[in-house]
Amino acid sequence: MPAVDKLLLEEALQDSPQTRSLLSVFEEDAGTLTEYTNQLLQAMQRVYGAQNEMCLATQQLSKQLLAYEKQHFALGKGDEEVISTLHYFSKVVDELNILHSELAKQLADTMILPIIQFREKDLTEVSTLKDLFGLASNEHDVSMAKYSRLPKRKENEKLKAEVAKEVANARRKQHLSSLQYYCALNALQYRKRVAMMEPMLGYTRGQINFFKKGAEMFSKRMDSFLSSVSDMVQSIQGELDAEAEKMRISQQDLIAVNESVYTPDSDVTSPAINRNLIQKAGYLNLRNKTGLVTTTWERLYFFTQGGNLMCQPRGAVAGGLIQDLDNCSVMAVDCEDRRYCFQITTPTGKAGITLQAESKKEYEEWICAINNISRQIYLTDNPEAAAIKLNQTALQAVTPITSLGKKHEVQHPSQMVKNTENDKVIPSESAGIQDSAQLIAPGTPIQFDIVLPAMEFLDQNRGGRRANPFGESEDSSKDEEEDSLLQQMFVVRFLGSMAVRSDETCEVIYEAMRQVLAARAIHNIFRMTESHLMVTSKNLRLIDPQTQVTRASFELSTVTQFAAHQENRRLIGFVIHLSETPGEESMSAYVFESNTEGEKICYAISLGKEITEAQKDPEALAQLMKSVPLTNDGKFMLLNDMSEEDGTMHEGGEESEA
């Protein structure tokens, strides 16, 4: 016999869309079988009714043959032979009537009864289990929705435990009902074959026995055929018994699992997190905005496919593309007082989708997997080994491009500082790569958010730092921007800052990048503050993109070092050198991640320093204005990179005024 399709009991607990899709095929098959069984039963009942009618008809015929003698025919002489002949025929018809009665009884027992039992027992059982599975699945969805809406406040721990227990009970109930339902559907694939052949086996045997006793007209070949059919039915019945025993044992093993399988977020303190994932699948809550201030959350099945994030609703045959993950970034967010929320941001800095995981383990594994995929590790020859190597540097959680864990041993052309004496850009001269302890003191604390100085905070509360988006001048800061010959804005995300010991070489910036990124990865800090970095010929300003409030401002003269990372071009850092009191100086390194190449920001800062120095000498300023194109209002314009074909500058550059 051909192999029988089966539902895997091991996939009942996961309840994935693929399993639901396969389940729908089995349900469709069961529905078709039910409809066909009803039609087949009607046809068999018609045959059985005809056989009963034959019995009544032959009985009536026998009586009518005997009644011929009792008829008073006017011309009835010489009918004795006819009467005797009719008596013989009546006896033959009575004997045939006995055979027909036996055939009718055999058809009722071997043809009608099995198909009725199959319909009333097996098909009805499948239908009942389907309803129970649907109810259990709905209860689980309701409990999961209630669990997902739990707030993060600690005073709700009792409520959380009650809801988690409710989820576990609903999940256990759904698991048990699905196992029973799957077993019934698997067994139905065997029983339907028996149910189709067994009634016809009884029908054929009854007819053969009828004809054997009546006329013995059937050959031995039919006996061998019926024998082979009987052997086949017995073989299928044996396979069904063996498979039923295997499913019973497997069902017991699957039910006897740890309670943590049913309880979400069972190990919050120390979950076993795999940070080397290059693909991930599971249920997440997707945030959908339904109005200006209203949102809904939908529980969907998400999975990664190459560099894409796919979504597949329950019951769908295939998934659809939700987000291209190449070069995207992911960060933890606070959203509607829900736990385990994270947001995917596009390479252009535009906020993408917001998702919620059901546990801390799923939450961190999704963030790590998306970070690994955004680096395009899946395109390498050995993605698993590449992911392990990258995560050994403890830097995978904060940048979506490449590994940043090693120190730089060669000087890059971007690692140049401004020599203000001869007005030329020269490489920083250092005797070699300094030891990290000479650059940054061991144990130096790292600040992961921007804290404003007290005076600047007061200025912002007075409204003096707010930039008016409509261009009206409300304070002197607008006049200062208009007086600046350079204005360039970049979208950046603040990663961290720390005090440094030296600003003589760019190595201090690379060491600060390494320590900041490693600290973020080790302490699972995924949140980053996005700002607009305004580069002018006077200062560097970090502006809040929502409120247009200046978060921090640095005089350009205090920027002593600036450089982009040699491997991850989107990492940019600079050193601020301040004189707090006479004889006391402080140096701090700031690290950012930008949506554009860090070299462009370095070029803008370098140009700002050149403008500052050139303003001291009118001739030098005039020479500089001739070498760099200007906008219509006389401000400097930053051009794109050199063309690779002809080595000339593009005319349609990006205007430097933000």
XYZ file of C-alpha atoms in Angstrom:
658
model
C 0.000 0.000 0.000
C 1.226 3.554 -0.678
C 2.453 5.619 2.237
C -0.202 7.500 4.197
C 0.149 11.258 4.777
C 0.360 12.140 8.460
C 0.348 15.192 10.709
C 3.472 15.404 12.896
C 2.459 15.363 16.549
C 5.729 17.083 17.514
C 4.592 20.275 15.734
C 1.282 20.494 17.565
C 2.667 22.658 20.379
C 4.355 25.199 18.090
C 1.154 25.597 16.058
C 2.980 27.252 13.168
C 1.203 28.521 10.022
C 2.802 25.665 8.066
C 1.215 23.149 10.418
C -2.119 24.990 10.261
C -1.887 25.006 6.448
C -1.255 21.246 6.389
C -4.071 20.806 8.919
C -6.452 22.612 6.576
C -5.594 20.061 3.868
C -6.494 17.211 6.241
C -9.708 19.009 7.235
C -10.636 19.515 3.588
C -9.979 15.827 2.982
C -12.196 14.895 5.951
C -14.986 17.149 4.695
C -14.840 15.614 1.226
C -14.841 12.142 2.770
C -17.916 12.974 4.865
C -19.853 14.183 1.832
C -18.865 11.154 -0.215
C -19.713 8.764 2.645
C -23.233 10.167 2.866
C -23.749 9.696 -0.868
C -22.318 6.183 -0.748
C -24.582 5.278 2.178
C -27.644 6.481 0.259
C -26.701 4.274 -2.691
C -26.136 1.255 -0.437
C -29.419 1.828 1.395
C -31.143 1.867 -1.974
C -29.566 -1.513 -2.811
C -30.578 -2.856 0.596
C -34.089 -1.514 0.112
C -34.263 -3.181 -3.284
C -33.149 -6.457 -1.739
C -35.828 -6.234 0.940
C -38.356 -5.445 -1.785
C -37.144 -8.513 -3.627
C -37.856 -10.614 -0.551
C -41.358 -9.233 -0.247
C -41.867 -9.572 -3.966
C -40.791 -13.240 -4.081
C -42.947 -14.026 -1.059
C -45.928 -12.404 -2.739
C -45.124 -14.299 -5.941
C -45.088 -17.627 -4.137
C -48.497 -16.897 -2.628
C -49.873 -15.874 -5.945
C -48.638 -19.095 -7.552
C -50.419 -21.139 -4.909
C -53.548 -19.025 -5.286
C -53.986 -20.213 -8.871
C -55.481 -23.443 -7.621
C -58.106 -21.592 -5.645
C -59.327 -19.616 -8.549
C -62.706 -20.667 -9.982
C -62.166 -20.555 -13.669
C -65.218 -21.240 -15.846
C -63.005 -23.176 -18.167
C -60.745 -24.723 -15.577
C -60.615 -28.265 -16.778
C -57.177 -29.692 -17.604
C -55.319 -27.319 -15.340
C -53.931 -30.006 -13.021
C -50.472 -30.017 -14.712
C -50.407 -26.272 -14.608
C -51.333 -26.297 -10.966
C -48.677 -28.871 -10.100
C -46.102 -26.945 -12.097
C -47.053 -23.742 -10.341
C -46.777 -25.518 -7.019
C -43.204 -26.521 -7.947
C -42.411 -22.993 -9.010
C -43.920 -21.741 -5.778
C -41.589 -24.074 -3.840
C -38.592 -22.824 -5.890
C -39.660 -19.227 -5.292
C -39.967 -19.930 -1.573
C -36.460 -21.381 -1.543
C -35.240 -18.352 -3.478
C -37.085 -16.127 -1.040
C -35.143 -17.733 1.797
C -31.908 -17.009 -0.076
C -33.001 -13.408 -0.696
C -33.833 -12.976 2.979
C -30.408 -14.313 3.950
C -28.808 -11.945 1.409
C -30.769 -8.987 2.771
C -29.662 -9.822 6.318
C -26.063 -10.213 5.159
C -26.167 -6.888 3.327
C -27.490 -5.178 6.455
C -24.708 -6.650 8.621
C -21.736 -6.476 6.248
C -22.547 -3.506 3.978
C -24.871 -1.033 5.704
C -23.685 -1.414 9.315
C -19.938 -0.778 8.691
C -20.510 2.383 6.665
C -22.980 3.696 9.254
C -20.521 2.960 12.069
C -17.749 4.709 10.136
C -19.920 7.779 9.645
C -21.353 7.928 13.152
C -18.160 7.024 15.002
C -15.072 8.113 13.066
C -16.367 11.090 11.094
C -18.401 12.400 14.009
C -15.374 12.039 16.303
C -13.243 14.088 13.885
C -15.929 16.775 13.689
C -16.239 16.934 17.495
C -12.474 17.114 17.997
C -12.303 19.872 15.389
C -14.791 21.954 17.383
C -12.906 21.317 20.637
C -9.613 22.277 18.980
C -11.144 25.495 17.662
C -12.461 26.407 21.115
C -9.101 25.641 22.738
C -7.256 27.658 20.089
C -9.571 30.637 20.621
C -9.118 30.442 24.390
C -5.346 30.401 23.915
C -5.466 33.455 21.635
C -7.617 35.325 24.178
C -5.267 34.448 27.035
C -2.190 35.435 24.989
C -3.781 38.777 24.135
C -4.505 39.345 27.820
C -0.931 38.371 28.690
C 0.531 40.686 26.038
C -1.339 43.635 27.516
C 0.277 43.202 30.936
C 2.039 46.390 32.120
C 5.630 46.435 33.327
C 4.910 47.738 36.830
C 6.215 45.527 39.626
C 3.053 45.801 41.653
C 1.337 43.702 39.005
C 3.463 40.575 39.652
C 0.485 38.773 41.191
C -1.657 39.616 38.180
C 1.180 38.535 35.894
C 1.438 35.162 37.643
C -2.332 34.634 37.359
C -2.371 35.540 33.680
C 0.722 33.408 32.991
C -0.989 30.472 34.698
C -4.079 31.109 32.582
C -1.915 31.106 29.447
C -0.230 27.855 30.512
C -3.602 26.178 31.120
C -4.953 27.407 27.780
C -1.787 26.322 25.978
C -1.884 22.909 27.648
C -5.535 22.509 26.721
C -4.836 23.517 23.123
C -1.857 21.121 22.991
C -3.913 18.193 24.289
C -6.852 18.914 21.973
C -4.528 19.319 18.980
C -2.793 16.003 19.743
C -6.137 14.205 19.927
C -7.337 15.959 16.782
C -4.131 15.153 14.862
C -4.270 11.495 15.948
C -7.892 11.224 14.794
C -7.064 12.787 11.417
C -4.062 10.471 10.973
C -6.128 7.409 11.863
C -8.852 8.572 9.473
C -6.436 8.120 6.564
C -6.344 4.398 7.374
C -9.965 3.979 8.418
C -11.345 5.575 5.266
C -9.640 2.910 3.153
C -11.098 0.147 5.295
C -14.492 1.858 5.366
C -14.604 2.055 1.562
C -13.628 -1.568 0.927
C -15.225 -3.452 3.803
C -18.885 -2.756 2.828
C -18.231 -3.777 -0.751
C -16.484 -6.882 0.496
C -19.612 -7.817 2.450
C -21.869 -6.995 -0.496
C -19.847 -9.083 -2.903
C -19.593 -12.052 -0.544
C -23.332 -11.961 0.052
C -24.072 -11.958 -3.648
C -21.598 -14.778 -4.267
C -23.060 -16.881 -1.478
C -26.526 -16.190 -2.867
C -25.583 -17.300 -6.351
C -23.551 -20.269 -5.108
C -26.500 -21.619 -3.216
C -28.901 -20.827 -6.011
C -27.066 -21.860 -9.120
C -23.372 -22.271 -8.250
C -22.493 -20.081 -11.229
C -19.415 -18.323 -9.856
C -15.929 -19.591 -10.476
C -13.020 -20.188 -8.112
C -11.331 -17.007 -9.360
C -13.821 -14.825 -7.506
C -13.100 -16.756 -4.336
C -9.357 -16.034 -4.679
C -10.087 -12.383 -5.391
C -12.266 -12.041 -2.340
C -9.613 -13.811 -0.339
C -6.963 -11.341 -1.466
C -9.251 -8.413 -0.620
C -9.847 -9.882 2.790
C -6.092 -10.271 3.334
C -5.598 -6.642 2.292
C -8.195 -5.437 4.792
C -6.553 -7.473 7.520
C -3.135 -6.014 6.583
C -4.453 -2.438 6.772
C -6.102 -3.211 10.057
C -2.770 -4.489 11.373
C -0.985 -1.321 10.226
C -3.685 0.782 11.880
C -3.226 -1.072 15.159
C 0.566 -0.597 15.048
C 0.298 3.104 14.142
C -2.319 3.691 16.827
C 0.055 2.207 19.411
C 2.944 4.396 18.211
C 0.772 7.528 18.319
C -0.411 6.614 21.804
C 3.172 6.310 23.075
C 4.242 9.516 21.286
C 1.270 11.386 22.706
C 2.176 10.309 26.234
C 5.800 11.407 25.748
C 4.755 14.818 24.389
C 2.318 15.428 27.206
C 4.922 14.549 29.850
C 7.002 17.683 29.199
C 8.330 20.348 31.516
C 5.829 22.957 32.660
C 8.103 25.681 31.245
C 7.094 24.637 27.729
C 3.613 26.034 28.352
C 4.537 29.046 30.496
C 5.731 32.151 28.593
C 8.818 33.918 29.899
C 9.454 31.112 32.362
C 13.154 31.968 32.837
C 13.343 35.767 33.050
C 16.498 35.993 35.176
C 18.943 34.004 33.072
C 17.440 32.771 29.789
C 19.680 30.797 27.425
C 20.098 33.276 24.569
C 21.648 32.352 21.224
C 23.314 35.472 19.830
C 24.669 33.761 16.698
C 21.340 33.351 14.894
C 21.182 34.193 11.190
C 17.552 33.175 10.874
C 14.632 33.320 13.271
C 10.954 32.417 13.279
C 8.111 32.729 15.767
C 5.053 34.692 16.821
C 5.344 38.438 17.490
C 2.851 41.225 18.160
C 2.812 43.800 15.361
C 1.824 47.387 16.198
C -0.626 48.916 13.705
C -1.641 52.557 13.827
C -5.387 52.906 13.299
C -5.747 56.649 13.903
C -3.960 59.730 15.094
C -3.576 58.397 18.624
C -5.051 54.871 18.461
C -3.162 51.669 17.747
C -3.873 47.957 17.615
C -1.605 44.959 18.164
C -1.894 41.859 15.994
C -0.250 38.521 16.818
C 1.342 37.178 13.626
C 3.947 34.604 12.667
C 7.236 36.196 11.555
C 10.276 34.535 9.996
C 13.437 35.651 8.224
C 14.281 34.598 4.696
C 17.703 35.723 3.531
C 17.798 39.462 4.179
C 14.024 39.871 4.428
C 11.589 39.813 7.338
C 8.461 37.901 6.322
C 5.031 37.703 7.924
C 2.572 34.850 7.535
C -0.943 35.035 8.993
C -2.336 31.869 10.491
C -3.788 29.624 7.814
C -2.045 31.373 4.917
C -0.168 29.219 2.410
C 2.871 31.520 2.131
C 4.294 34.610 3.848
C 4.672 38.172 2.568
C 7.542 40.662 2.766
C 7.345 43.073 5.712
C 10.803 44.688 5.890
C 14.113 44.525 4.019
C 16.674 44.022 6.806
C 19.858 44.826 4.861
C 21.688 47.722 6.559
C 18.753 48.294 8.927
C 19.191 48.918 12.635
C 17.125 47.611 15.531
C 16.727 49.049 18.993
C 14.667 48.488 22.124
C 11.801 50.962 22.593
C 9.205 51.819 25.222
C 5.810 51.464 23.608
C 2.416 51.790 25.302
C 3.689 50.381 28.598
C 4.345 47.004 26.982
C 7.301 44.739 27.677
C 9.852 43.401 25.207
C 9.180 45.913 22.411
C 11.728 46.716 19.720
C 11.725 48.829 16.571
C 13.395 48.290 13.192
C 14.788 51.449 11.549
C 15.490 51.683 7.799
C 18.969 52.620 6.476
C 17.667 56.149 5.812
C 16.811 56.606 9.500
C 13.055 56.311 9.021
C 11.277 54.471 11.840
C 9.951 51.145 10.596
C 7.763 48.568 12.279
C 7.388 48.074 16.041
C 7.203 44.498 17.342
C 6.689 42.842 20.717
C 8.078 39.464 21.787
C 6.409 37.250 24.375
C 9.543 36.588 26.459
C 12.930 38.080 27.254
C 14.690 35.223 25.452
C 12.680 35.767 22.256
C 13.116 39.532 22.579
C 16.909 39.430 22.736
C 17.283 36.655 20.152
C 15.159 38.598 17.647
C 17.300 41.728 18.160
C 20.533 39.736 17.765
C 19.238 37.863 14.704
C 18.125 41.076 12.959
C 21.463 42.702 13.759
C 23.321 39.715 12.305
C 21.153 39.672 9.184
C 21.498 43.435 8.675
C 25.258 42.914 8.400
C 24.534 40.626 5.400
C 26.292 37.700 7.086
C 23.937 35.328 5.286
C 25.773 36.121 2.010
C 29.068 34.663 3.275
C 30.236 31.108 2.579
C 29.853 30.054 6.226
C 27.245 32.337 7.873
C 27.218 30.427 11.171
C 30.981 30.713 11.636
C 30.913 34.392 10.652
C 28.169 35.108 13.207
C 30.087 33.318 15.968
C 33.281 35.210 15.111
C 31.487 38.561 15.133
C 29.728 37.902 18.404
C 32.974 36.892 20.085
C 33.905 40.562 19.845
C 30.727 41.451 21.880
C 29.780 44.132 19.383
C 26.891 42.633 17.476
C 24.039 44.432 19.247
C 24.717 47.997 18.174
C 25.794 48.236 14.537
C 24.343 46.642 11.441
C 27.422 46.650 9.174
C 30.684 44.884 10.171
C 32.860 43.842 13.085
C 34.480 46.603 15.065
C 36.354 44.678 17.711
C 39.991 45.003 16.626
C 42.315 47.957 17.024
C 43.677 49.691 13.990
C 47.345 49.264 13.305
C 47.681 51.431 10.186
C 46.894 55.063 9.601
C 43.933 55.759 7.294
C 43.688 58.852 5.088
C 40.613 59.911 7.089
C 42.683 59.956 10.281
C 43.978 63.472 9.673
C 43.781 66.547 11.835
C 43.983 70.190 10.925
C 47.350 71.938 11.239
C 46.264 75.497 11.830
C 49.741 76.967 11.485
C 50.394 76.160 7.831
C 46.729 75.781 6.861
C 47.243 72.230 5.510
C 45.779 68.858 6.386
C 48.580 66.526 7.509
C 48.558 63.041 9.045
C 48.761 62.898 12.815
C 52.326 62.080 13.783
C 52.605 59.466 16.487
C 55.425 57.136 17.380
C 53.024 54.169 17.087
C 49.809 52.879 18.477
C 49.657 53.829 22.122
C 48.591 51.473 24.818
C 44.873 51.654 25.657
C 45.674 52.600 29.271
C 47.592 55.631 27.994
C 44.596 56.717 25.924
C 41.741 55.951 28.358
C 42.054 55.262 32.055
C 40.915 51.733 33.017
C 37.477 51.665 34.617
C 36.447 55.007 33.093
C 32.620 55.259 33.313
C 30.697 55.433 30.038
C 27.689 57.701 29.522
C 25.047 56.213 27.217
C 22.760 59.249 27.047
C 23.313 62.948 26.518
C 23.116 64.952 29.776
C 22.967 68.695 29.238
C 24.978 71.172 31.328
C 22.982 73.101 33.924
C 23.179 76.472 32.143
C 22.181 74.961 28.823
C 19.254 73.213 30.487
C 18.060 76.527 31.900
C 18.470 78.187 28.516
C 16.319 75.526 26.903
C 13.601 75.893 29.543
C 13.519 79.590 28.766
C 12.994 78.725 25.137
C 16.219 80.352 23.979
C 17.570 77.136 22.454
C 14.581 76.131 20.391
C 15.043 76.394 16.651
C 11.956 77.745 14.915
C 11.105 75.440 11.959
C 9.347 78.277 10.068
C 12.431 80.504 9.903
C 11.272 83.338 12.159
C 14.127 84.723 14.275
C 13.301 84.560 17.970
C 16.782 84.805 19.507
C 20.391 85.353 18.665
C 21.024 81.705 17.725
C 19.219 82.246 14.427
C 21.411 85.237 13.638
C 24.480 83.160 14.410
C 23.319 80.463 11.969
C 22.746 83.015 9.239
C 26.205 84.470 9.830
C 27.801 81.016 9.524
C 29.282 80.217 6.123
C 28.698 76.475 6.602
C 25.574 74.672 7.729
C 25.349 70.898 7.252
C 22.921 68.573 9.036
C 23.354 64.811 9.542
C 21.093 62.225 11.200
C 23.073 60.492 13.959
C 22.425 58.224 16.942
C 24.369 58.782 20.138
C 26.163 55.620 21.325
C 28.149 56.928 24.270
C 30.865 59.219 25.610
C 33.730 58.866 28.077
C 36.656 60.818 29.452
C 40.012 60.279 27.714
C 43.600 61.016 28.655
C 44.998 62.081 25.291
C 43.886 63.837 22.104
C 47.153 63.591 20.203
C 46.121 60.728 17.925
C 42.957 59.289 16.409
C 43.659 56.012 18.186
C 41.893 57.422 21.240
C 38.701 57.660 19.158
C 39.014 54.048 17.964
C 39.645 52.847 21.510
C 36.611 54.790 22.756
C 34.498 53.216 19.982
C 35.658 49.760 20.983
C 34.931 50.242 24.675
C 31.533 51.912 24.122
C 30.295 49.227 21.724
C 31.635 46.398 23.886
C 29.956 47.861 26.989
C 26.622 48.179 25.139
C 26.803 44.568 23.994
C 27.878 43.154 27.348
C 25.123 45.006 29.273
C 22.434 44.463 26.576
C 21.929 48.182 25.971
C 20.119 48.504 22.649
C 18.435 51.901 23.033
C 20.033 54.792 21.106
C 19.097 58.475 21.098
C 18.598 59.870 17.590
C 19.566 63.501 16.948
C 20.357 65.922 14.149
C 24.035 66.908 14.103
C 24.366 70.477 12.784
C 27.919 71.278 11.606
C 28.640 74.994 11.158
C 31.808 77.035 10.851
C 31.455 77.958 14.531
C 30.185 74.918 16.440
C 28.671 71.433 16.458
C 25.074 71.224 17.693
C 22.947 68.167 18.574
C 19.280 68.997 17.944
C 16.256 66.955 19.042
C 14.438 65.977 15.795
C 11.010 66.171 17.465
C 11.204 69.376 19.501
C 14.058 71.115 17.651
C 15.676 71.750 21.050
C 19.470 71.840 21.172
C 20.618 68.962 23.344
C 24.317 69.848 23.300
C 26.610 72.364 21.620
C 30.388 72.247 21.146
C 32.559 75.059 19.881
C 34.434 73.963 16.790
C 37.679 75.211 18.295
C 37.339 72.645 21.117
C 37.160 69.712 18.650
C 40.771 68.481 18.579
C 40.331 65.067 16.952
C 37.682 63.565 14.704
C 37.629 60.370 12.627
C 35.405 57.714 11.098
C 35.941 54.054 11.777
C 38.079 52.288 9.204
C 35.778 49.275 8.817
C 32.313 50.533 9.725
C 32.082 53.795 7.795
C 28.923 54.795 9.649
C 30.715 55.171 12.987
C 32.018 58.682 13.722
C 33.732 60.055 16.809
C 35.382 63.257 17.977
C 37.289 64.521 21.019
C 36.288 67.694 22.896
C 39.070 69.515 24.784
C 37.801 72.008 27.375
C 39.572 74.211 29.899
C 37.342 74.138 32.976
C 39.490 76.174 35.374
C 42.993 77.663 35.072
C 45.414 74.762 35.009
C 42.640 72.102 34.742
C 41.597 70.605 31.422
C 39.139 67.867 30.462
C 38.962 65.749 27.341
C 35.973 63.625 26.329
C 35.370 61.337 23.340
C 31.873 61.181 21.788
C 30.815 58.234 19.598
C 27.909 58.334 17.128
C 26.374 56.135 14.472
C 25.172 58.016 11.359
C 22.896 57.160 8.471
C 25.587 58.348 6.046
C 29.295 57.705 5.820
C 31.283 59.168 8.675
C 33.832 60.524 6.189
C 31.265 63.103 5.067
C 30.862 64.351 8.624
C 34.651 64.469 9.027
C 34.914 66.448 5.811
C 32.250 68.893 7.026
C 34.092 69.396 10.348
C 37.419 69.813 8.528
C 35.845 72.356 6.177
C 34.380 74.228 9.143
C 37.826 74.451 10.731
C 39.309 75.695 7.450
C 36.635 78.370 7.216
C 37.306 79.426 10.810
C 41.024 79.807 10.121
C 40.438 81.431 6.728
C 38.160 84.085 8.252
C 41.238 85.480 10.037
C 42.840 86.202 6.658
C 40.564 87.750 3.975
C 42.876 86.575 1.192
C 42.826 82.986 2.462
C 39.019 83.169 2.771
C 38.721 84.421 -0.805
C 40.991 81.621 -2.017
C 38.933 79.051 -0.102
C 35.656 80.379 -1.522
C 37.099 80.009 -5.028
C 38.092 76.368 -4.440
C 34.756 75.272 -2.917
C 31.414 75.927 -4.737
C 28.913 78.200 -3.012
C 25.125 78.280 -2.854
C 23.069 81.186 -4.150
C 23.185 82.915 -0.741
C 26.986 82.680 -0.511
C 27.284 79.624 1.735
C 29.520 76.632 1.138
C 28.135 73.594 -0.648
C 29.384 70.064 0.092
C 29.902 68.045 -3.070
C 29.540 64.313 -3.562
C 32.460 61.946 -4.020
C 34.661 62.031 -7.122
C 33.257 60.243 -10.133
C 34.934 56.912 -10.745
C 34.664 57.293 -14.508
C 36.158 60.695 -15.249
C 37.563 61.757 -11.855
C 35.535 64.986 -11.859
C 33.155 66.322 -9.208
C 29.394 65.962 -9.646
C 27.667 69.249 -10.249
C 24.469 68.380 -8.343
C 26.029 68.256 -4.864
C 24.221 68.294 -1.570
C 23.696 71.857 -0.362
C 25.356 72.471 2.975
C 22.562 74.544 4.441
C 20.224 72.299 6.403
